[in-house]
XYZ file of C-alpha atoms in Angstrom:
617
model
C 7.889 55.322 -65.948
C 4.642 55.870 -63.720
C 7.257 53.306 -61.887
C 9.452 58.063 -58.494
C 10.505 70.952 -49.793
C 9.256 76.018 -46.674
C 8.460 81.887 -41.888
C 7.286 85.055 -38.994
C 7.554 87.275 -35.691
C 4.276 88.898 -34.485
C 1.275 88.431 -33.714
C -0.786 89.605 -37.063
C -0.173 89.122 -40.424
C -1.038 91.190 -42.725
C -1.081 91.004 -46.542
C 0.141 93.895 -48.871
C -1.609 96.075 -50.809
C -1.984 93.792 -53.639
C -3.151 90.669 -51.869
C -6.499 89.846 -50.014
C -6.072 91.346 -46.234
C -6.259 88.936 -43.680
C -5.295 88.513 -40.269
C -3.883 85.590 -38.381
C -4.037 85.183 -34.609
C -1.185 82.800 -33.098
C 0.938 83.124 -30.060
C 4.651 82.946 -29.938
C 4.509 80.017 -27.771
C 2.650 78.081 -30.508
C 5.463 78.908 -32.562
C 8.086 78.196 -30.360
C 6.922 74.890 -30.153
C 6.529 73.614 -33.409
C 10.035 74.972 -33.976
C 11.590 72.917 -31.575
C 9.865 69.890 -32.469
C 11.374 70.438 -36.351
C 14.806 70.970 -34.161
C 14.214 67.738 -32.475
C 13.614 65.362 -35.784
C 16.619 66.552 -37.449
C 18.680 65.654 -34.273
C 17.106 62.475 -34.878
C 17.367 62.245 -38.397
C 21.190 63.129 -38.232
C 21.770 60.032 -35.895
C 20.688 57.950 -38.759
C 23.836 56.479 -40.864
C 26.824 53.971 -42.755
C 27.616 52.798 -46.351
C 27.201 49.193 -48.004
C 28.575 49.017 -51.010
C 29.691 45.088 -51.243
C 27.647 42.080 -52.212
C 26.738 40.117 -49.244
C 27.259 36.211 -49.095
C 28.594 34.117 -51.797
C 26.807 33.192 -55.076
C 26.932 29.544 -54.380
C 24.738 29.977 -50.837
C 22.730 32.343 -52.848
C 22.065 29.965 -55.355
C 20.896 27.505 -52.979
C 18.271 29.650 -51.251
C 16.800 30.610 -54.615
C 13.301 30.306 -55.563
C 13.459 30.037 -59.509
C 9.922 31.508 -60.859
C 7.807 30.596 -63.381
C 5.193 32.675 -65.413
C 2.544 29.817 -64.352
C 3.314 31.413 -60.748
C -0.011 32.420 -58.892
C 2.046 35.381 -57.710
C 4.248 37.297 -60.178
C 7.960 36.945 -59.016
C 8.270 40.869 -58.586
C 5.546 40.843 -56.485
C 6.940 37.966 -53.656
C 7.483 39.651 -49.820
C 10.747 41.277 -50.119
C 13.418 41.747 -46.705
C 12.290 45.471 -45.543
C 15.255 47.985 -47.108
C 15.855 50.897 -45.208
C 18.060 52.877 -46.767
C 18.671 55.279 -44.345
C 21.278 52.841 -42.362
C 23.061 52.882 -45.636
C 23.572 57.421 -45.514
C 26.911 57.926 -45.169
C 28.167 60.358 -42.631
C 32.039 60.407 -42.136
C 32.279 61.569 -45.569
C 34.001 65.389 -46.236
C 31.401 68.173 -45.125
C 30.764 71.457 -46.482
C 32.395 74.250 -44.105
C 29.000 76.650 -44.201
C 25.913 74.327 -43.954
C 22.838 75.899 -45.396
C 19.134 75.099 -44.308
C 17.719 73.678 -47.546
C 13.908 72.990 -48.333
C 12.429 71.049 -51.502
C 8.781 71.694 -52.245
C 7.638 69.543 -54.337
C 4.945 67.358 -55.945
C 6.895 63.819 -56.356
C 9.441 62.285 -53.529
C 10.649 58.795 -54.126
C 9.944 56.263 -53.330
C 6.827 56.838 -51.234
C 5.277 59.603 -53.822
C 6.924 58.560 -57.526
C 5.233 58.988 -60.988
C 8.514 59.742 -62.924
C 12.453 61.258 -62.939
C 11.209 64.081 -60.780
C 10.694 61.746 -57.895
C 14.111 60.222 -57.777
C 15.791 63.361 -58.208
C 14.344 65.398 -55.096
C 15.182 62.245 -52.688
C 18.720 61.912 -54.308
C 19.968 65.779 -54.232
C 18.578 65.663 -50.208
C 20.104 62.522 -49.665
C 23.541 63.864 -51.143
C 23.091 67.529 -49.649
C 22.307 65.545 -45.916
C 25.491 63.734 -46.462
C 27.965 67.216 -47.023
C 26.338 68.060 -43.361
C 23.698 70.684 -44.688
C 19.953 70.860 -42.334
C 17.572 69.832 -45.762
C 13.633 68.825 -45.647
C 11.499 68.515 -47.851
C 7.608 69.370 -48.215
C 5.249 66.879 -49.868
C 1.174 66.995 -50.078
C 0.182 64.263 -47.805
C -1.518 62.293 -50.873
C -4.329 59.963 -49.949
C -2.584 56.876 -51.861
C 0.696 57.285 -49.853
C 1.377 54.275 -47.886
C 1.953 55.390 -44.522
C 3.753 52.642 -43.422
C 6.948 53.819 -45.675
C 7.310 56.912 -43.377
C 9.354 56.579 -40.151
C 8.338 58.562 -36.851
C 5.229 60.132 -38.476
C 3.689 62.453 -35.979
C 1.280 65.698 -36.167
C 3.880 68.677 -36.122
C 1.325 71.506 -36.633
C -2.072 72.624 -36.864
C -3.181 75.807 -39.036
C -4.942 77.591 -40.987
C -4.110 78.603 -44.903
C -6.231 80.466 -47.561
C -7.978 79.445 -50.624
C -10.378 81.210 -52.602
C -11.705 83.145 -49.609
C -11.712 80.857 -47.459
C -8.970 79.522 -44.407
C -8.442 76.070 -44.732
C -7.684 73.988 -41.271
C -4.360 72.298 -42.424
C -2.568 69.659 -40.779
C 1.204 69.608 -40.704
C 3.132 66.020 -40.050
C 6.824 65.279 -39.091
C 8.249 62.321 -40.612
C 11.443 60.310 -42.025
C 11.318 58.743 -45.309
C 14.499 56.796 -46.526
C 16.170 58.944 -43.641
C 15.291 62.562 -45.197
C 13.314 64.757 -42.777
C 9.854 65.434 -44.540
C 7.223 68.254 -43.662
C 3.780 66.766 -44.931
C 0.864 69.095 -45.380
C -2.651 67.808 -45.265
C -5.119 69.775 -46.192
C -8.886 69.143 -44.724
C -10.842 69.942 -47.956
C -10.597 67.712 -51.311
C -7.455 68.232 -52.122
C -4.818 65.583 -52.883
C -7.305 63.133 -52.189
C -7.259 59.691 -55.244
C -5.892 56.752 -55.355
C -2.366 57.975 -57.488
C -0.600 61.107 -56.851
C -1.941 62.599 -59.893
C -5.334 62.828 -61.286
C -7.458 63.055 -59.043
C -11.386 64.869 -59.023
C -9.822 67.951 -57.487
C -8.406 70.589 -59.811
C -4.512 69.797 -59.824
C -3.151 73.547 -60.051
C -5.510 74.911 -57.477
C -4.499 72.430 -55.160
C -0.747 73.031 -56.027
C -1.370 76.578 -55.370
C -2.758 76.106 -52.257
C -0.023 73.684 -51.301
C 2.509 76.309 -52.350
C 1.110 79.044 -50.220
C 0.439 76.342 -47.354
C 4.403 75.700 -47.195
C 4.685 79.376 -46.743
C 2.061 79.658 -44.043
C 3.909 77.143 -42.078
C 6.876 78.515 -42.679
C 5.448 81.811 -41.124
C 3.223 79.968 -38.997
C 6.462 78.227 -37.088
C 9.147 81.015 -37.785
C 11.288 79.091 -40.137
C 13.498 80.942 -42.114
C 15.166 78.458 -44.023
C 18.129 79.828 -46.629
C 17.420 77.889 -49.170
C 13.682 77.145 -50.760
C 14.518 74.930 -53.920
C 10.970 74.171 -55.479
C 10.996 71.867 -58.768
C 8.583 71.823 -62.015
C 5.458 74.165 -62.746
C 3.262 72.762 -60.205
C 5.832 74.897 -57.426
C 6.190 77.776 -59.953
C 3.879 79.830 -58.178
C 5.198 79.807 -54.763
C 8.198 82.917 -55.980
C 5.347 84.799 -56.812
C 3.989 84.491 -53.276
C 6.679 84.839 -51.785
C 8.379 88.178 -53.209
C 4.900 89.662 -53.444
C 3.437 88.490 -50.112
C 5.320 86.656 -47.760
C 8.552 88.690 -47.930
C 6.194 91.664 -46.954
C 5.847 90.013 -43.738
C 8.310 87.778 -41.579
C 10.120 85.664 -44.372
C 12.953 87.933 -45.090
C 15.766 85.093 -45.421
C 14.791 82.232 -47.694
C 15.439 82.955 -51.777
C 14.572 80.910 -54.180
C 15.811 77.851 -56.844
C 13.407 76.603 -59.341
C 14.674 73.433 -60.998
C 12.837 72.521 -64.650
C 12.854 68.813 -65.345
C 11.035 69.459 -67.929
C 9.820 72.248 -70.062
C 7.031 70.485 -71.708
C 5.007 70.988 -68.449
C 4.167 75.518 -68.383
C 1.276 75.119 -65.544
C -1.190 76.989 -68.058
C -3.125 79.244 -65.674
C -6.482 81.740 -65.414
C -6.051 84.995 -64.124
C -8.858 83.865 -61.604
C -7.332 80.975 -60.722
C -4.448 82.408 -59.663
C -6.285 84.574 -57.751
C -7.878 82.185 -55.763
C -4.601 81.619 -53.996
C -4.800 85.531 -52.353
C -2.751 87.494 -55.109
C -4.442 89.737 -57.733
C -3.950 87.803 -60.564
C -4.176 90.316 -63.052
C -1.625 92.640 -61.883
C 0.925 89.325 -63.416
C -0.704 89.351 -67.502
C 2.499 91.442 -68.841
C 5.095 89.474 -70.879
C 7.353 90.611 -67.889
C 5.518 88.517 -65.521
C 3.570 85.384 -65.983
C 1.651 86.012 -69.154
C 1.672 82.863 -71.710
C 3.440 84.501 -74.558
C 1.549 81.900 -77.524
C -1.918 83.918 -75.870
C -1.030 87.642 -76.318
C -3.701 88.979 -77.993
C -6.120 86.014 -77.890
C -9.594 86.617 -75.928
C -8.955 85.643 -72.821
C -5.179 85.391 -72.766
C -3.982 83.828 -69.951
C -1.220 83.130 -67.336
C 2.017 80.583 -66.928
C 2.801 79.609 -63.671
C 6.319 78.167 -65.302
C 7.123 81.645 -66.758
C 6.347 83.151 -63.200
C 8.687 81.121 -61.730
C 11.244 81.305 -64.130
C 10.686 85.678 -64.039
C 10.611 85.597 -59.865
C 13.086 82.866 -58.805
C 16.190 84.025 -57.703
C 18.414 80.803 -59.687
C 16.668 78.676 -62.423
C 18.266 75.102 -62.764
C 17.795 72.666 -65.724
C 18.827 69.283 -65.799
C 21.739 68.898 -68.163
C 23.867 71.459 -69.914
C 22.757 70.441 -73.580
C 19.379 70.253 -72.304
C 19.954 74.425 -71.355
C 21.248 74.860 -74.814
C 18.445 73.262 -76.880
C 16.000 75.623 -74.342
C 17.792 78.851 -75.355
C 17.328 77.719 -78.883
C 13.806 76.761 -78.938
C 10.173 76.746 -77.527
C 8.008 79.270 -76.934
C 9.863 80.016 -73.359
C 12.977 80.726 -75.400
C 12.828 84.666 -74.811
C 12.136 84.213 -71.281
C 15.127 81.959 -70.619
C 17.101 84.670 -72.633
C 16.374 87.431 -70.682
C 17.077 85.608 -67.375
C 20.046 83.792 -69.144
C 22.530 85.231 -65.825
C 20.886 82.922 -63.063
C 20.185 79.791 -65.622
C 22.139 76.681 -65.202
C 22.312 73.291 -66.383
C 23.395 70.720 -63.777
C 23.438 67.143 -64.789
C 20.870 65.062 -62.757
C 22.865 62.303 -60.545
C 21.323 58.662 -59.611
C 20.680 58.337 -56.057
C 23.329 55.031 -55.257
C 21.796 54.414 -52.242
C 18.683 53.365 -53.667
C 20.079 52.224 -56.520
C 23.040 49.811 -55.996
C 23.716 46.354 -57.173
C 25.511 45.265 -54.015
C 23.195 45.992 -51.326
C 19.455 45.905 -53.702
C 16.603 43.791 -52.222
C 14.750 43.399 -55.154
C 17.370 40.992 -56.481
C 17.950 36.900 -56.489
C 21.728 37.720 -56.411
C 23.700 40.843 -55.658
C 26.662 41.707 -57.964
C 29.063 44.804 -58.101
C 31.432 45.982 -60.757
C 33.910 43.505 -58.985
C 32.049 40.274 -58.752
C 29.672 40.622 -61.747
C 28.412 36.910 -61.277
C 25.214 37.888 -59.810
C 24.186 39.749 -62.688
C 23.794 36.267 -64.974
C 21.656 34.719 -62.372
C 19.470 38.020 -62.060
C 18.822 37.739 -65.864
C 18.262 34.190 -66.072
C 16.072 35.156 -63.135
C 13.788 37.150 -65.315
C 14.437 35.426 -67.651
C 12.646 32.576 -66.325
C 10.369 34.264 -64.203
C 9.019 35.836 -68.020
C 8.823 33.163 -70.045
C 11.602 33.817 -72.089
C 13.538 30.768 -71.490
C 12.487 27.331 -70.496
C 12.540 26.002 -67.767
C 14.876 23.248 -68.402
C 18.596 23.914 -67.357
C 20.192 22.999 -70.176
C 18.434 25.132 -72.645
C 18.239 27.910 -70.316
C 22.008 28.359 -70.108
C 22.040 28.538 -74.331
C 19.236 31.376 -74.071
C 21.413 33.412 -71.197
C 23.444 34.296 -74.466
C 20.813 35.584 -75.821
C 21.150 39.533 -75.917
C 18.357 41.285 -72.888
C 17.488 44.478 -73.801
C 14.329 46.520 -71.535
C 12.981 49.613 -72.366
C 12.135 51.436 -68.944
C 9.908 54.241 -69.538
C 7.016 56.326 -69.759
C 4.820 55.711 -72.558
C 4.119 59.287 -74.024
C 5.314 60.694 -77.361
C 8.592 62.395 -75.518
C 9.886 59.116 -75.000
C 9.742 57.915 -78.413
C 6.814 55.367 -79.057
C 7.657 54.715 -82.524
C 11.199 54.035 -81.954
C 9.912 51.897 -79.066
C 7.715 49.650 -81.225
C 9.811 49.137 -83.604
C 12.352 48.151 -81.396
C 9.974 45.157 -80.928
C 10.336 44.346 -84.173
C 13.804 45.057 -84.926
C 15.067 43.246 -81.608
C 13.119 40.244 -82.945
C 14.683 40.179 -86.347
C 18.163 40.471 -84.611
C 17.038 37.091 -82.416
C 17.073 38.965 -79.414
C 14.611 39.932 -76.354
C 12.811 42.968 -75.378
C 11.065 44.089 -72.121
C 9.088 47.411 -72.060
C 8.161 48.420 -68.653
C 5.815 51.732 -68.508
C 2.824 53.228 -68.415
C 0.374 54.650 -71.187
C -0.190 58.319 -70.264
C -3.464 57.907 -72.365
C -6.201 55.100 -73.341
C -4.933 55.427 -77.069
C -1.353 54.209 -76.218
C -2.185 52.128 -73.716
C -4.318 50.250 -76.517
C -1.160 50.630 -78.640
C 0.943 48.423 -76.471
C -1.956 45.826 -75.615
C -2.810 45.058 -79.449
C 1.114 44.526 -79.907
C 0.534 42.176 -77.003
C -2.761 40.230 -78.381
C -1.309 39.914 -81.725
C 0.225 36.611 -80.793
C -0.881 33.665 -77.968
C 0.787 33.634 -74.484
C 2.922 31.180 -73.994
C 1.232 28.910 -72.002
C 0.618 31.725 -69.300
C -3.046 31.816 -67.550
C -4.774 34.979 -68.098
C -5.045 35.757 -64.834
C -1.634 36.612 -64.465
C -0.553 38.333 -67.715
C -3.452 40.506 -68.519
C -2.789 42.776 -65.486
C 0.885 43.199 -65.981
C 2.834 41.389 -68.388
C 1.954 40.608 -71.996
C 4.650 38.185 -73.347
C 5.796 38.050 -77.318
C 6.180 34.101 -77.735
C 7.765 34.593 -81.246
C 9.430 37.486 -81.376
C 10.313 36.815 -77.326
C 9.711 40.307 -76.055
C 7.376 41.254 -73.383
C 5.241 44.610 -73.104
C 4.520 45.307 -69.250
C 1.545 48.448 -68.996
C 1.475 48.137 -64.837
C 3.778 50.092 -62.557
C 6.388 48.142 -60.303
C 9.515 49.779 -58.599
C 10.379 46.220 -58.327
C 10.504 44.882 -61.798
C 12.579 48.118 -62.826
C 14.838 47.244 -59.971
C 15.217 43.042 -61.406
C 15.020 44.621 -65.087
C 18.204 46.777 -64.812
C 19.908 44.394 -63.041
C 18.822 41.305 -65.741
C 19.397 43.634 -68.821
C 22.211 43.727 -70.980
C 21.126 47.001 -72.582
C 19.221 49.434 -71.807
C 16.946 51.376 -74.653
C 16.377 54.997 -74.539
C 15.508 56.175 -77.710
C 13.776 59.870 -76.501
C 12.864 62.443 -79.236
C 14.345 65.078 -76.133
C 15.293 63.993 -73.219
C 16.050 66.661 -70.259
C 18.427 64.658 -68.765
C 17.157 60.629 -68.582
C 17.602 58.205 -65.647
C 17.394 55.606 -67.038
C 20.904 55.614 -69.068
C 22.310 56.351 -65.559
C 20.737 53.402 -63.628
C 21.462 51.350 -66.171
C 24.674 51.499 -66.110
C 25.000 51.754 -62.168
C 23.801 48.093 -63.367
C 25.737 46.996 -65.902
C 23.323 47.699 -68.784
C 25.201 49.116 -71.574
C 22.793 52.163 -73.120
C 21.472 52.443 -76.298
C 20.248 56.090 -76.659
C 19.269 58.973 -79.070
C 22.215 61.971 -78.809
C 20.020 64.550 -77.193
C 19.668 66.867 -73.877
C 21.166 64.373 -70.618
C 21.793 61.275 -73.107
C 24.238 63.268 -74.868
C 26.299 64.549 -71.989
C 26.533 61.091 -69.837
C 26.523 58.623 -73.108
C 29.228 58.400 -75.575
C 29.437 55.932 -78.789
C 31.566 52.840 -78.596
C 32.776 52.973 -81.625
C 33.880 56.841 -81.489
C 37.805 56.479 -81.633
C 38.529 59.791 -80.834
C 36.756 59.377 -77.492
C 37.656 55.571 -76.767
C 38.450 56.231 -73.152
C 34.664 57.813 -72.644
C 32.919 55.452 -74.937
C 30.165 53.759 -72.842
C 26.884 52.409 -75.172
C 25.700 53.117 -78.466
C 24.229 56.710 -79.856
C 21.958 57.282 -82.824
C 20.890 61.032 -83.803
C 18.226 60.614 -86.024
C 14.306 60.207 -84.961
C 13.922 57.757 -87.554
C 13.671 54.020 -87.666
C 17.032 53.513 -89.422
C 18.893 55.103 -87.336
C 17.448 53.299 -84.611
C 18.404 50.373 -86.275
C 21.966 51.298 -86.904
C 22.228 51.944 -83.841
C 21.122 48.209 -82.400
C 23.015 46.388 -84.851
C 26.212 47.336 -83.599
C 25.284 46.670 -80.010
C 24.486 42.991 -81.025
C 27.112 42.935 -83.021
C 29.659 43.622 -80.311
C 27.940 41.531 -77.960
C 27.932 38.401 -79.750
C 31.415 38.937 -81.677
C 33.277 39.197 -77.759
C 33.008 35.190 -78.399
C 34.429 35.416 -74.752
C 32.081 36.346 -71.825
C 34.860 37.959 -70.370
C 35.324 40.237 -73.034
C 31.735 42.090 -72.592
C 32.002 42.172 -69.143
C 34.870 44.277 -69.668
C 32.384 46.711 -70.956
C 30.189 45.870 -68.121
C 32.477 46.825 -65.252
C 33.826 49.819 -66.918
C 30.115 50.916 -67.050
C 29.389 49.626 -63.803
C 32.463 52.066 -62.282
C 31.228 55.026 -64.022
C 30.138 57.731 -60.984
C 26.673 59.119 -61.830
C 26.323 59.886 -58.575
C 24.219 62.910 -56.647
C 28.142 63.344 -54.682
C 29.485 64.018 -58.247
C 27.220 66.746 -59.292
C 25.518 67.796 -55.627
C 28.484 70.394 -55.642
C 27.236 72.449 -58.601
C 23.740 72.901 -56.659
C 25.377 73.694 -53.614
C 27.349 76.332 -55.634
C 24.403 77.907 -56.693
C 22.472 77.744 -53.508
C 25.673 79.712 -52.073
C 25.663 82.228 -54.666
C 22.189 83.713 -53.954
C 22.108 82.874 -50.178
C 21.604 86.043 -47.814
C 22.499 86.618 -44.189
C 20.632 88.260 -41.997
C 22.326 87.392 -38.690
């Protein structure tokens, strides 16, 4: 769903013989400085701290205070003024601590919530969320993107001022201090074009320039301000080129300490790269074209051939992480990356992602009319009728609203893009109709073709009632059929959606490890997903006998639209044969109790992390 981490003594620096020579003037006081002012935030940051995990007030005075919605609304209901949420009074910190902190830093492109396209987003604020709470020093680095609202950091202040290379050139860079959903975070703002648009991603700059500068800009600052952290844990292709300059470069000068994680979220993404490109950062990109190094393996003997930064990372990283064990399988087995992955198989892992239950908790969410746990599960039925209502899938006359709340919710949260299954999708909108129930895509087209897609599904029929200009923008509603196709981006809605839905559709062609399953659940969504990669490890069929005690939602394996359909008639069918409400929300509490969490899997990282750490003192 479009909706969503880095050191030197001396004087001069100087670059090895297979990088661009350049010097750098600073004074150890400069240093010194900037040091202690990344001392001081995480003294503050540590201060920050306790758990809710109840629902607050009664569903009766709830009730009362509720504004119902309408679709006729001048402002859409996910769109109202919301309480401020800051999740960072909600970090635990009496809970067990690891007895040899590390200092860990993320560099990465996404950070949720302030910097969020997809999965990647939510999984760099969960892990340093989780790794803050077993006592560990983390931060992590971010571009300081033009369409970041400032007013979600904390404590933002200038940290550093510097200088950092690019194509021949040093760049004045500015480094910031500040606290996002209580997680220390280093941004770096560049004073050229770089990371300037209105969305994180495609902008007029070129994207893997700028990520190479921002790579070797986290380094710089790391030697800039003499921080050695032990960890650096970057995440997708867009970081895969920092290893390089570090074990070629950096670890030539000061940076002696830090090694290296690279997590893959997703191996569709290589970071296809010129020699000259790579270049332009201050290595010799053409001393890294051997199928040892970086060279793109589908362009040997092609005129040019070319680099990946992906395959770099993977070849120079001292641990490579994926994001579910089957996931790891199915990437020894195929893609072009296979014999890579192979020959590095000793430091390549697959760690299930975790759901960041701080930011994602029924009890203590904003975004919803009524707050519900796997205890008192009454707020969930007002949520959906919520949506319900605020849609235009019920009426808004009592009575007949209470004989629609039986009718089976199912949403579809997602990115629109072939991965994620777009024929499956649509004819989900179909099949959910011919099973009389409701369907609510939220996502975003990753081109104009699908996007196009989704609005013709949406013009085939009238609205219902609903003035243009509110649907158009955001919501396109399926009178007959009663689905609705939403194109916009809302961390809200996803919030209201989970907590409305009675399932939750994943029907991914591969699937690294999915979120959505998770945070579905964490709601009380039972999941309906395709057995591959992270759906396969954290969902297990309900009507597998020989794994009652696991079962948790429905599994299909086939990519085609019977088994899809298979695989939805028996979640109807079990919802509307439990004649008793009580008997389905048996399901959803045992769902709701299931621990995705970042504290269940955090471990495994920090087992890895220790395994490659170095000391130096």
């Amino acid at each position: 769903m479009g909706a969503l981490s880095v050191q030197s003594g001396g004087n001069v620096c100087m670059w090895p013989h297979n990088c661009h020579y350049h010097r750098i003037p600073r004074t150890t006081g400069q240093a010194v400085a900037a040091k202690r002012k990344v001392d001081n935030f995480h003294t503050r940051a540590a201060r920050q701290v306790v758990i809710a995990d109840k629902p607050t007030g009664s569903t009766d005075s709830k009730l009362k205070d509720l504004i119902w919605p309408s679709p006729s609304d001048e402002i859409p209901f996910w769109k109202r003024d919301f309480p401020s949420w800051d999740v960072s009074s909600e970090h635990p910190v009496d809970g067990e601590k690891d007895s040899d902190p590390m200092h860990i830093v993320h560099v990465t492109a996404e950070m949720a919530p302030i910097a969020k396209v997809g999965g990647l987003g939510d999984v760099v604020t969960g892990l340093a969320r989780a790794c803050l709470s077993r006592g560990h020093k983390v931060d992590i680095m971010l571009p300081l993107y033009e369409c970041i609202q400032k007013q979600q950091i904390n404590e933002l202040a200038l940290l550093t001022t510097y200088n950092s290379y690019h194509d021949g050139n040093w760049v004045p860079t500015n480094a910031y201090t500040g606290l996002v959903s209580g997680i220390p975070v280093i941004f770096i703002e560049p004073s050229n074009q770089f990371f300037k648009g209105q969305n994180v991603y495609g902008g007029s700059y070129n994207e893997l320039e700028a990520y190479l500068f921002f790579s070797r800009a986290c380094l710089e600052w790391m030697q800039v301000t003499g921080t050695q952290p032990d960890i650096i844990h970057i995440h997708e292709w867009q970081m895969s080129g920092l290893p390089l300059l570090y074990w070629d470069m950096y670890h030539y000068l000061s940076l002696q300490k830090p090694r290296i994680v690279l997590t893959i979220h997703n191996m569709e993404h290589y970071g296809e790269c010129t020699q000259e490109q790579l270049s332009k950062c201050g290595l010799d990109g053409s001393i890294y074209a051997t199928v040892e190094k970086a060279i793109d393996d589908r362009t040997i003997g092609h005129n040019p051939e070319r680099l990946c930064l992906l395959k770099g990372g993977i070849v120079y990283s001292n641990a490579v992480v994926t994001v579910s064990p089957t996931y790891l399988q199915e990437t020894l087995c195929s893609g072009w990356l296979t014999s890579t992955l192979i020959r590095n198989r000793d430091k390549y892992f697959g760690i299930l992602n975790g759901i960041d239950t701080t930011m994602w908790n029924p009890a203590t969410d904003v975004f919803l009319p009524a707050k519900f746990s796997a205890q008192i599960t009454e707020g969930k039925e007002i949520c959906k009728l919520f949506v319900q209502r605020g849609l235009g899938l019920v009426s808004e006359d009592i009575s007949a609203s209470r004989i629609t709340r039986r009718v089976p919710l199912v949403v579809c949260i997602t990115r629109l893009v072939a991965q994620k299954g777009l024929h499956l999708i649509t004819h989900a909108i179909k099949h959910v109709e011919e099973l009389g129930g409701q369907l609510v895509v939220l996502g975003k087209a990753s081109n104009g073709r699908v996007e196009r897609e989704f609005e013709a599904l949406a013009d085939m029929v009238k609205y219902l009632g609903t003035p243009k200009k509110y649907l158009p923008e955001s919501v396109h509603v399926f009178p007959d059929s009663e689905k609705v196709v939403a194109r916009q981006t809302s961390e809200e809605l996803s919030h209201m959606l989970y907590a409305a839905a009675d399932m939750v559709l994943v029907p991914s062609i591969y699937e690294p490890c999915g979120l959505a399953q998770m945070i579905g659940m964490r709601y009380g969504a039972v999941p309906i997903v395709r057995k591959t990669g992270g759906l396969a490890d954290t969902v297990f069929d309900m009507d597998d006998q020989s794994h009652a005690e696991m079962a948790n939602g429905f599994v299909f394996e086939g990519i085609d639209e019977g088994s899809l359909n298979w695989a939805l008639d028996r979640a109807f069918s079990h919802y509307r044969e439990m004649n008793e409400p009580n008997e389905w929300n048996d399901i959803v509490r045992k769902i709701m109790e299931i621990d995705n969490s970042w504290n269940n899997t955090a471990g495994k990282y920090i087992d890895v992390y220790s395994s490659i750490r170095v000391r130096l003192d």
